[in-house]
Amino acid sequence: MSSDQDKSETEKAIDVLQRKVKKLYEYRDFYLLKRPLEDALKKDDDVKKELLDTLKSFDELEGKAQAEDKSKFFYLKGRALNVTQDHDPEAEKLLSKAIKLNSNLLEAWNELGFCMWKRGDSLGAKKCFLKNPKDKVALRSLAIVLRQQPSANQEERVKIIEESLVKATESVELDPSDGLSWVVLGNSYLVSFFSILQSPKKMKQALAAYLQAEKDVIAQVDPDLYYNKGIALQYQEEYLPALEAFSKAAALDPTWNLPKEKERKLIMYLETAQQLVTTQGKQRPKKLHSMLKGLSLKHLGPYEESAEKGGEAKVTMTNVALKDLEQGLNKDKVVLGKVVSGLHSEDSVAFSFCITDKNETCVVVTVYNLAEGRGFIIGDSIAIPEPYLCKVAFTHKDKSFNFNSIRVPTPLVLVVNGRRLSREHHACTLVTTKVASTTQSDYTS
């Protein structure tokens, strides 16, 4: 007989079971903190074995525990069964029983919400979490399920996302040391950034939240943290830390293929980009010379320096060569080049292509928030005001990259063939991340 069962003779059976369930969750949450990352693949099976051992105690103490507090017994057993990533119908049944017996058992409402969440019933989960409006777990869970709610239009969608951000913020305020709440807050900022307003402040807040999350040992082994951090870093074109984040997420959860795919696709994109920059978009010298000969200052459109129209000078910017750009923002400068190739990416975060200027310097250009079907074609003249230059130079897993890239946050600043692009070229981008597990890792949609 175990020590826990020995104690049951002198203490409440419910207390014994509560301690067993707590131990079960600690086993799951701290699994990779006590083992090498190579054991990550065994985690799910080992957690299920620990669950079976825990359920034996429920079988042995069922009569005594139910006599003490039937609702608490059903809740604890339901919570134990809810420890795995998959939905368990028996867990949902037990938790529903617990609530029928005691509707004030707030922790049971949370657990039932997780069950419905895993079953795909986000509306049902929302109702459960709303029963506990002052609890950090309920609040961060609400932040997630709110974003799953259907919306009739963009205005309603914006309202939902803003409410989600409020709930995530409240969760962090209740316990600033809880890394999982910081993960959800970071994801909320990320969704807000891509779905509402491309504010650099929002992206910085997302990355700052992920940095805070990493201070918590439990969050340190949450693959969702590193996956979402990787998305934010990739948008910033901080490619090396993005690849490292995707790699870490994949190592923490080898059964989750999305981080591996993100890493693979990003590496393919970088390899292709480098090849196209090196070969001037694979254009033949004669064809390239012909295209560049057609470049004219009139293609600068409103950014043309000395031209006048109707007696009034146009917007003044200094036209510089691509090779003369400095890393970061090049204020009051404009570059002009010809599109020499498209740059296909399986990732839809940005539209990418290569441009070459009259000096035959070739760079990658990534344009974010470009509406579908509004891309550019080879031979187009592109003027980019105040270009933001990123120097890509690093090695990752024996693959080396070295080329320059210009990041354009919105197509509305571009001038194509002498004309500014209209608002119909702009579109919001939504981020897709991991489906939530019972560790409350976040996902966005």
Coordinates of C-alpha atoms in Angstrom, one line a residue:
M1 CA 0.0 0.0 0.0
S2 CA 1.4 3.4 -1.0
S3 CA 2.1 6.2 1.5
D4 CA -0.8 8.2 0.1
Q5 CA -3.1 5.3 0.9
D6 CA -1.7 4.9 4.4
K7 CA -2.4 8.6 5.0
S8 CA -6.0 8.1 3.8
E9 CA -6.8 6.3 7.0
T10 CA -6.3 9.5 9.0
E11 CA -7.0 12.2 6.4
K12 CA -9.8 12.9 3.9
A13 CA -9.8 10.7 0.8
I14 CA -10.6 13.9 -1.2
D15 CA -7.4 15.5 0.0
V16 CA -5.4 12.4 -1.0
L17 CA -6.9 12.5 -4.5
Q18 CA -6.3 16.2 -4.8
R19 CA -2.7 15.7 -4.0
K20 CA -2.5 12.9 -6.6
V21 CA -4.0 15.1 -9.3
K22 CA -1.6 17.9 -8.5
K23 CA 1.3 15.5 -8.7
L24 CA 0.0 14.3 -12.1
Y25 CA -0.1 17.8 -13.5
E26 CA 3.4 18.6 -12.1
Y27 CA 4.6 15.5 -13.8
R28 CA 3.3 16.7 -17.1
D29 CA 4.3 20.4 -16.8
F30 CA 7.8 19.8 -15.5
Y31 CA 8.5 16.7 -17.7
L32 CA 11.0 18.4 -20.0
L33 CA 12.6 20.4 -17.2
K34 CA 13.8 17.2 -15.6
R35 CA 14.8 15.3 -18.8
P36 CA 16.7 15.9 -22.0
L37 CA 14.8 17.3 -25.0
E38 CA 15.3 14.0 -26.7
D39 CA 12.7 12.6 -24.3
A40 CA 10.0 14.9 -25.7
L41 CA 8.7 12.3 -28.0
K42 CA 7.9 10.0 -25.1
K43 CA 6.1 12.7 -23.1
D44 CA 2.5 11.9 -24.1
D45 CA 2.9 8.2 -23.5
D46 CA 4.6 8.7 -20.1
V47 CA 1.8 11.2 -19.1
K48 CA -0.8 8.6 -20.0
K49 CA 1.0 6.0 -17.9
E50 CA 1.1 8.4 -15.0
L51 CA -2.6 9.1 -15.5
L52 CA -3.4 5.3 -15.3
D53 CA -1.5 5.2 -12.0
T54 CA -3.5 8.2 -10.7
L55 CA -6.8 6.6 -11.7
K56 CA -6.0 3.5 -9.6
S57 CA -6.2 5.8 -6.5
F58 CA -9.6 7.0 -7.6
D59 CA -10.8 3.4 -7.9
E60 CA -9.5 2.5 -4.4
L61 CA -10.9 5.6 -2.7
E62 CA -14.1 6.2 -4.7
G63 CA -16.5 5.1 -2.0
K64 CA -15.0 7.1 0.8
A65 CA -14.3 10.2 -1.4
Q66 CA -17.8 10.3 -2.8
A67 CA -19.2 10.1 0.8
E68 CA -17.1 13.1 1.7
D69 CA -17.8 15.3 -1.3
K70 CA -19.3 13.8 -4.4
S71 CA -19.0 16.9 -6.5
K72 CA -15.3 17.4 -5.6
F73 CA -14.7 13.7 -6.5
F74 CA -16.2 14.1 -9.9
Y75 CA -14.2 17.3 -10.5
L76 CA -10.9 15.8 -9.5
K77 CA -11.4 12.7 -11.6
G78 CA -12.5 14.8 -14.6
R79 CA -9.5 17.0 -14.2
A80 CA -7.2 14.0 -14.0
L81 CA -8.6 12.6 -17.3
N82 CA -8.3 16.1 -18.8
V83 CA -4.5 16.0 -18.5
T84 CA -3.9 14.7 -22.0
Q85 CA -4.1 16.8 -25.2
D86 CA -7.0 14.9 -26.6
H87 CA -10.7 15.5 -25.7
D88 CA -12.0 12.8 -23.2
P89 CA -15.8 12.3 -23.2
E90 CA -15.6 10.8 -19.8
A91 CA -13.8 13.8 -18.4
E92 CA -16.5 16.1 -19.8
K93 CA -19.3 13.8 -18.3
L94 CA -17.7 13.8 -14.9
L95 CA -17.1 17.6 -14.8
S96 CA -20.7 18.2 -15.9
K97 CA -21.9 16.0 -13.0
A98 CA -19.7 18.0 -10.6
I99 CA -21.2 21.3 -11.7
K100 CA -24.8 20.0 -11.4
L101 CA -24.1 19.0 -7.8
N102 CA -22.3 22.3 -7.0
S103 CA -22.6 25.1 -9.5
N104 CA -20.2 27.2 -7.4
L105 CA -17.3 24.9 -8.0
L106 CA -15.5 27.4 -10.1
E107 CA -12.4 25.2 -10.8
A108 CA -14.8 22.7 -12.4
W109 CA -16.2 25.3 -14.7
N110 CA -12.6 26.0 -15.9
E111 CA -11.9 22.4 -16.5
L112 CA -15.2 21.8 -18.3
G113 CA -14.3 24.8 -20.5
F114 CA -11.0 23.1 -21.4
C115 CA -12.9 19.9 -22.4
M116 CA -15.3 21.8 -24.6
W117 CA -12.3 23.7 -26.1
K118 CA -10.6 20.5 -27.1
R119 CA -13.9 19.3 -28.6
G120 CA -14.0 22.4 -30.7
D121 CA -17.0 24.0 -29.0
S122 CA -15.5 27.5 -28.4
L123 CA -19.0 29.0 -27.6
G124 CA -19.5 26.4 -24.9
A125 CA -16.0 26.9 -23.5
K126 CA -16.6 30.7 -23.4
K127 CA -19.7 30.2 -21.2
C128 CA -17.7 28.1 -18.8
F129 CA -14.8 30.5 -18.5
L130 CA -17.2 33.5 -18.0
K131 CA -18.3 31.8 -14.7
N132 CA -14.9 32.7 -13.3
P133 CA -14.1 36.3 -14.3
K134 CA -11.5 36.9 -11.6
D135 CA -9.3 33.9 -12.3
K136 CA -6.1 34.2 -14.4
V137 CA -6.6 30.8 -16.2
A138 CA -10.2 31.6 -17.1
L139 CA -9.2 35.1 -18.3
R140 CA -6.4 33.9 -20.6
S141 CA -8.6 31.1 -21.9
L142 CA -11.3 33.6 -22.6
A143 CA -8.7 35.7 -24.6
I144 CA -8.1 32.7 -26.8
V145 CA -11.7 31.4 -27.3
L146 CA -13.0 34.9 -28.0
R147 CA -10.8 35.0 -31.1
Q148 CA -12.5 31.8 -32.3
Q149 CA -15.9 33.4 -32.2
P150 CA -17.5 34.0 -35.7
S151 CA -17.9 37.6 -36.7
A152 CA -20.4 39.1 -39.2
N153 CA -18.0 41.8 -40.4
Q154 CA -14.6 43.4 -39.9
E155 CA -15.9 45.9 -37.4
E156 CA -17.2 43.1 -35.2
R157 CA -14.0 41.2 -35.7
V158 CA -11.9 44.1 -34.5
K159 CA -14.1 44.4 -31.4
I160 CA -13.6 40.7 -30.6
I161 CA -9.8 41.0 -31.0
E162 CA -9.7 44.1 -28.7
E163 CA -11.8 42.4 -26.1
S164 CA -9.4 39.4 -26.3
L165 CA -6.5 41.7 -25.7
V166 CA -8.2 43.1 -22.6
K167 CA -8.8 39.7 -21.1
A168 CA -5.2 38.6 -21.7
T169 CA -3.9 41.8 -20.1
E170 CA -6.2 41.3 -17.0
S171 CA -4.8 37.7 -16.7
V172 CA -1.2 39.0 -16.6
E173 CA -2.1 41.7 -14.1
L174 CA -3.5 39.1 -11.7
D175 CA -0.2 37.2 -11.7
P176 CA 2.7 38.9 -13.5
S177 CA 4.9 35.8 -12.8
D178 CA 2.8 33.4 -14.8
G179 CA 4.5 32.8 -18.1
L180 CA 1.6 31.1 -19.8
S181 CA -0.5 34.2 -19.3
W182 CA 2.4 36.2 -20.9
V183 CA 2.3 33.8 -23.9
V184 CA -1.4 34.4 -24.4
L185 CA -0.8 38.2 -24.1
G186 CA 2.0 38.1 -26.6
N187 CA -0.3 36.2 -29.0
S188 CA -3.0 38.7 -28.5
Y189 CA -0.7 41.5 -29.4
L190 CA 0.4 39.6 -32.5
V191 CA -3.1 39.0 -33.7
S192 CA -4.0 42.6 -33.1
F193 CA -0.9 43.7 -35.1
F194 CA -1.8 41.6 -38.1
S195 CA -5.6 42.0 -38.0
I196 CA -6.2 45.6 -36.9
L197 CA -3.2 47.9 -37.2
Q198 CA 0.3 47.4 -38.3
S199 CA 1.7 49.3 -35.4
P200 CA 5.4 48.7 -34.6
K201 CA 4.5 49.3 -31.0
K202 CA 2.2 46.2 -31.0
M203 CA 4.9 44.0 -32.5
K204 CA 7.4 45.2 -29.8
Q205 CA 4.8 44.5 -27.1
A206 CA 4.3 41.0 -28.5
L207 CA 8.0 40.3 -28.4
A208 CA 8.3 41.8 -24.9
A209 CA 5.6 39.6 -23.7
Y210 CA 7.3 36.5 -25.0
L211 CA 10.5 37.6 -23.3
Q212 CA 8.6 37.9 -20.0
A213 CA 7.1 34.4 -20.6
E214 CA 10.6 32.9 -20.9
K215 CA 11.3 33.9 -17.3
D216 CA 8.8 31.3 -16.1
V217 CA 10.1 27.7 -16.0
I218 CA 6.8 26.2 -17.1
A219 CA 6.5 28.5 -20.1
Q220 CA 10.1 27.7 -21.0
V221 CA 9.0 24.3 -22.2
D222 CA 5.8 25.5 -24.0
P223 CA 6.4 25.0 -27.7
D224 CA 3.6 27.5 -28.5
L225 CA 5.7 30.3 -27.0
Y226 CA 8.6 29.7 -29.4
Y227 CA 6.4 29.1 -32.4
N228 CA 4.6 32.4 -32.0
K229 CA 7.9 34.2 -31.2
G230 CA 9.3 32.8 -34.4
I231 CA 6.4 34.2 -36.4
A232 CA 7.0 37.7 -34.8
L233 CA 10.7 37.5 -35.5
Q234 CA 10.2 36.3 -39.1
Y235 CA 8.0 39.3 -39.7
Q236 CA 10.8 41.5 -38.4
E237 CA 13.1 39.7 -40.8
E238 CA 15.2 38.6 -37.9
Y239 CA 15.6 35.3 -39.6
L240 CA 18.3 33.5 -37.5
P241 CA 16.4 33.9 -34.2
A242 CA 13.2 33.0 -36.0
L243 CA 14.7 29.8 -37.3
E244 CA 16.1 29.0 -33.8
A245 CA 12.6 29.6 -32.3
F246 CA 10.9 27.3 -34.8
S247 CA 13.6 24.7 -34.1
K248 CA 13.1 24.9 -30.3
A249 CA 9.3 24.6 -30.7
A250 CA 9.7 21.5 -32.8
A251 CA 12.2 20.0 -30.3
L252 CA 9.7 20.6 -27.4
D253 CA 6.9 18.9 -29.3
P254 CA 8.2 16.5 -31.9
T255 CA 4.6 15.4 -32.8
W256 CA 3.7 19.0 -33.8
N257 CA 4.6 19.4 -37.5
L258 CA 3.9 23.1 -37.9
P259 CA 7.1 24.4 -36.4
K260 CA 9.1 22.0 -38.6
E261 CA 7.3 23.1 -41.6
K262 CA 7.8 26.8 -40.8
E263 CA 11.5 26.2 -40.4
R264 CA 11.7 24.2 -43.6
K265 CA 9.8 26.8 -45.6
L266 CA 11.8 29.7 -44.2
I267 CA 15.1 27.9 -45.1
M268 CA 13.8 27.2 -48.6
Y269 CA 12.8 30.9 -49.0
L270 CA 16.2 32.1 -47.9
E271 CA 18.0 29.7 -50.2
T272 CA 15.9 30.8 -53.1
A273 CA 16.3 34.5 -52.2
Q274 CA 20.1 34.2 -52.1
Q275 CA 20.2 32.4 -55.4
L276 CA 18.0 35.0 -57.1
V277 CA 20.0 37.9 -55.7
T278 CA 23.3 36.3 -56.8
T279 CA 22.0 35.6 -60.4
Q280 CA 20.0 38.9 -60.9
G281 CA 16.8 37.0 -60.8
K282 CA 18.3 34.5 -63.3
Q283 CA 17.9 37.1 -66.1
R284 CA 20.1 36.8 -69.1
P285 CA 22.5 39.8 -69.4
K286 CA 21.0 41.1 -72.6
K287 CA 17.4 41.0 -71.2
L288 CA 18.6 42.6 -67.9
H289 CA 20.4 45.4 -69.8
S290 CA 17.2 46.0 -71.8
M291 CA 15.1 46.3 -68.7
L292 CA 17.4 48.6 -66.8
K293 CA 17.7 50.8 -69.9
G294 CA 14.0 51.5 -69.5
L295 CA 14.4 52.9 -66.0
S296 CA 13.5 56.6 -65.8
L297 CA 13.2 59.2 -63.2
K298 CA 9.6 59.6 -64.1
H299 CA 9.0 56.2 -62.5
L300 CA 9.7 57.9 -59.2
G301 CA 6.3 59.5 -59.6
P302 CA 5.6 61.9 -56.6
Y303 CA 9.1 61.2 -55.3
E304 CA 10.8 62.6 -58.3
E305 CA 13.4 65.2 -57.1
S306 CA 13.6 68.0 -59.5
A307 CA 10.6 67.6 -61.8
E308 CA 7.8 70.1 -61.5
K309 CA 4.1 69.8 -62.3
G310 CA 1.8 72.8 -62.7
G311 CA 4.6 75.0 -61.2
E312 CA 4.7 73.1 -57.9
A313 CA 7.6 70.8 -56.9
K314 CA 6.7 67.2 -56.1
V315 CA 7.6 65.5 -52.8
T316 CA 11.4 65.8 -52.4
M317 CA 13.4 62.7 -51.6
T318 CA 17.0 61.9 -52.6
N319 CA 17.2 59.1 -55.2
V320 CA 20.0 56.8 -54.1
A321 CA 21.5 53.5 -55.4
L322 CA 20.7 50.3 -53.7
K323 CA 24.3 49.7 -52.8
D324 CA 24.4 53.0 -50.9
L325 CA 21.6 52.1 -48.5
E326 CA 22.4 51.8 -44.8
Q327 CA 21.0 49.1 -42.5
G328 CA 17.7 50.1 -41.0
L329 CA 15.6 53.1 -42.0
N330 CA 16.9 55.3 -44.8
K331 CA 15.0 58.5 -44.1
D332 CA 14.3 61.0 -46.9
K333 CA 15.7 58.6 -49.5
V334 CA 14.1 56.7 -52.3
V335 CA 15.3 53.8 -54.4
L336 CA 14.2 52.8 -57.9
G337 CA 14.6 49.4 -59.6
K338 CA 13.1 46.9 -62.0
V339 CA 11.4 43.7 -60.9
V340 CA 13.7 41.0 -62.2
S341 CA 12.0 38.0 -60.6
G342 CA 9.2 36.9 -58.3
L343 CA 10.2 35.0 -55.1
H344 CA 7.7 32.3 -54.3
S345 CA 7.1 31.4 -50.7
E346 CA 4.8 28.7 -49.3
D347 CA 4.3 31.1 -46.4
S348 CA 1.7 33.9 -47.1
V349 CA 3.0 36.4 -44.6
A350 CA 4.5 38.7 -47.3
F351 CA 4.7 39.1 -51.1
S352 CA 8.4 38.9 -52.1
F353 CA 10.3 39.7 -55.3
C354 CA 13.7 40.9 -56.4
I355 CA 14.6 44.3 -57.9
T356 CA 17.8 45.5 -59.6
D357 CA 18.8 49.1 -60.1
K358 CA 20.9 50.7 -62.8
N359 CA 24.1 49.7 -61.0
E360 CA 22.9 46.1 -61.3
T361 CA 22.7 45.7 -57.5
C362 CA 20.0 43.2 -56.7
V363 CA 18.0 43.0 -53.4
V364 CA 15.0 41.2 -52.1
V365 CA 11.8 43.2 -51.4
T366 CA 9.1 41.9 -49.0
V367 CA 5.8 43.7 -49.1
Y368 CA 3.4 43.0 -46.3
N369 CA -0.4 43.3 -46.4
L370 CA -0.6 43.1 -50.2
A371 CA -4.1 42.1 -51.4
E372 CA -4.4 38.8 -53.1
G373 CA -3.9 39.0 -56.8
R374 CA -2.2 42.4 -56.6
G375 CA 1.4 41.4 -57.1
F376 CA 4.0 42.8 -59.5
I377 CA 5.4 41.4 -62.7
I378 CA 8.9 41.2 -64.2
G379 CA 9.7 44.5 -65.8
D380 CA 7.7 46.7 -63.5
S381 CA 9.5 49.8 -62.2
I382 CA 9.3 50.0 -58.4
A383 CA 10.1 53.1 -56.3
I384 CA 10.4 52.6 -52.6
P385 CA 10.5 55.6 -50.3
E386 CA 12.4 55.6 -47.1
P387 CA 13.5 51.9 -47.5
Y388 CA 14.1 49.8 -44.5
L389 CA 17.2 47.7 -45.2
C390 CA 17.8 44.3 -43.5
K391 CA 21.2 42.7 -43.9
V392 CA 20.8 38.9 -43.9
A393 CA 24.1 37.3 -43.0
F394 CA 24.2 34.1 -40.8
T395 CA 24.6 30.4 -40.7
H396 CA 21.9 28.0 -39.4
K397 CA 22.4 24.2 -39.4
D398 CA 25.3 24.3 -41.8
K399 CA 23.5 26.6 -44.3
S400 CA 24.9 30.1 -44.8
F401 CA 23.0 33.1 -46.1
N402 CA 24.2 36.5 -47.2
F403 CA 22.1 39.1 -49.0
N404 CA 20.1 42.3 -48.5
S405 CA 16.4 42.7 -48.2
I406 CA 14.1 45.7 -48.0
R407 CA 11.0 45.4 -45.9
V408 CA 7.8 47.3 -46.9
P409 CA 5.1 47.2 -44.3
T410 CA 2.3 48.4 -46.6
P411 CA 2.0 48.5 -50.4
L412 CA 0.4 52.0 -50.2
V413 CA 3.8 53.7 -50.0
L414 CA 5.0 52.1 -53.3
V415 CA 5.1 53.7 -56.7
V416 CA 4.8 51.3 -59.6
N417 CA 5.5 52.4 -63.1
G418 CA 5.2 56.0 -61.9
R419 CA 1.9 55.7 -60.1
R420 CA 1.1 55.3 -56.4
L421 CA -0.8 52.1 -55.5
S422 CA -4.4 52.5 -54.4
R423 CA -6.0 51.2 -51.2
E424 CA -7.4 48.2 -53.0
H425 CA -3.9 46.8 -53.0
H426 CA -3.9 46.7 -49.2
A427 CA -5.2 43.7 -47.2
C428 CA -4.9 42.5 -43.6
T429 CA -3.0 39.3 -42.8
L430 CA -4.1 36.8 -40.2
V431 CA -1.7 34.5 -38.3
T432 CA -2.3 30.8 -37.7
T433 CA -0.6 29.1 -34.8
K434 CA -1.0 26.1 -32.6
V435 CA -4.3 24.5 -31.5
A436 CA -4.5 24.8 -27.8
S437 CA -3.7 21.9 -25.5
T438 CA -4.6 21.5 -21.9
T439 CA -1.4 23.4 -20.9
Q440 CA -3.4 26.4 -22.2
S441 CA -0.9 27.1 -25.0
D442 CA -2.5 29.6 -27.3
Y443 CA -3.6 29.6 -30.9
T444 CA -4.9 32.3 -33.2
S445 CA -7.1 32.3 -36.2

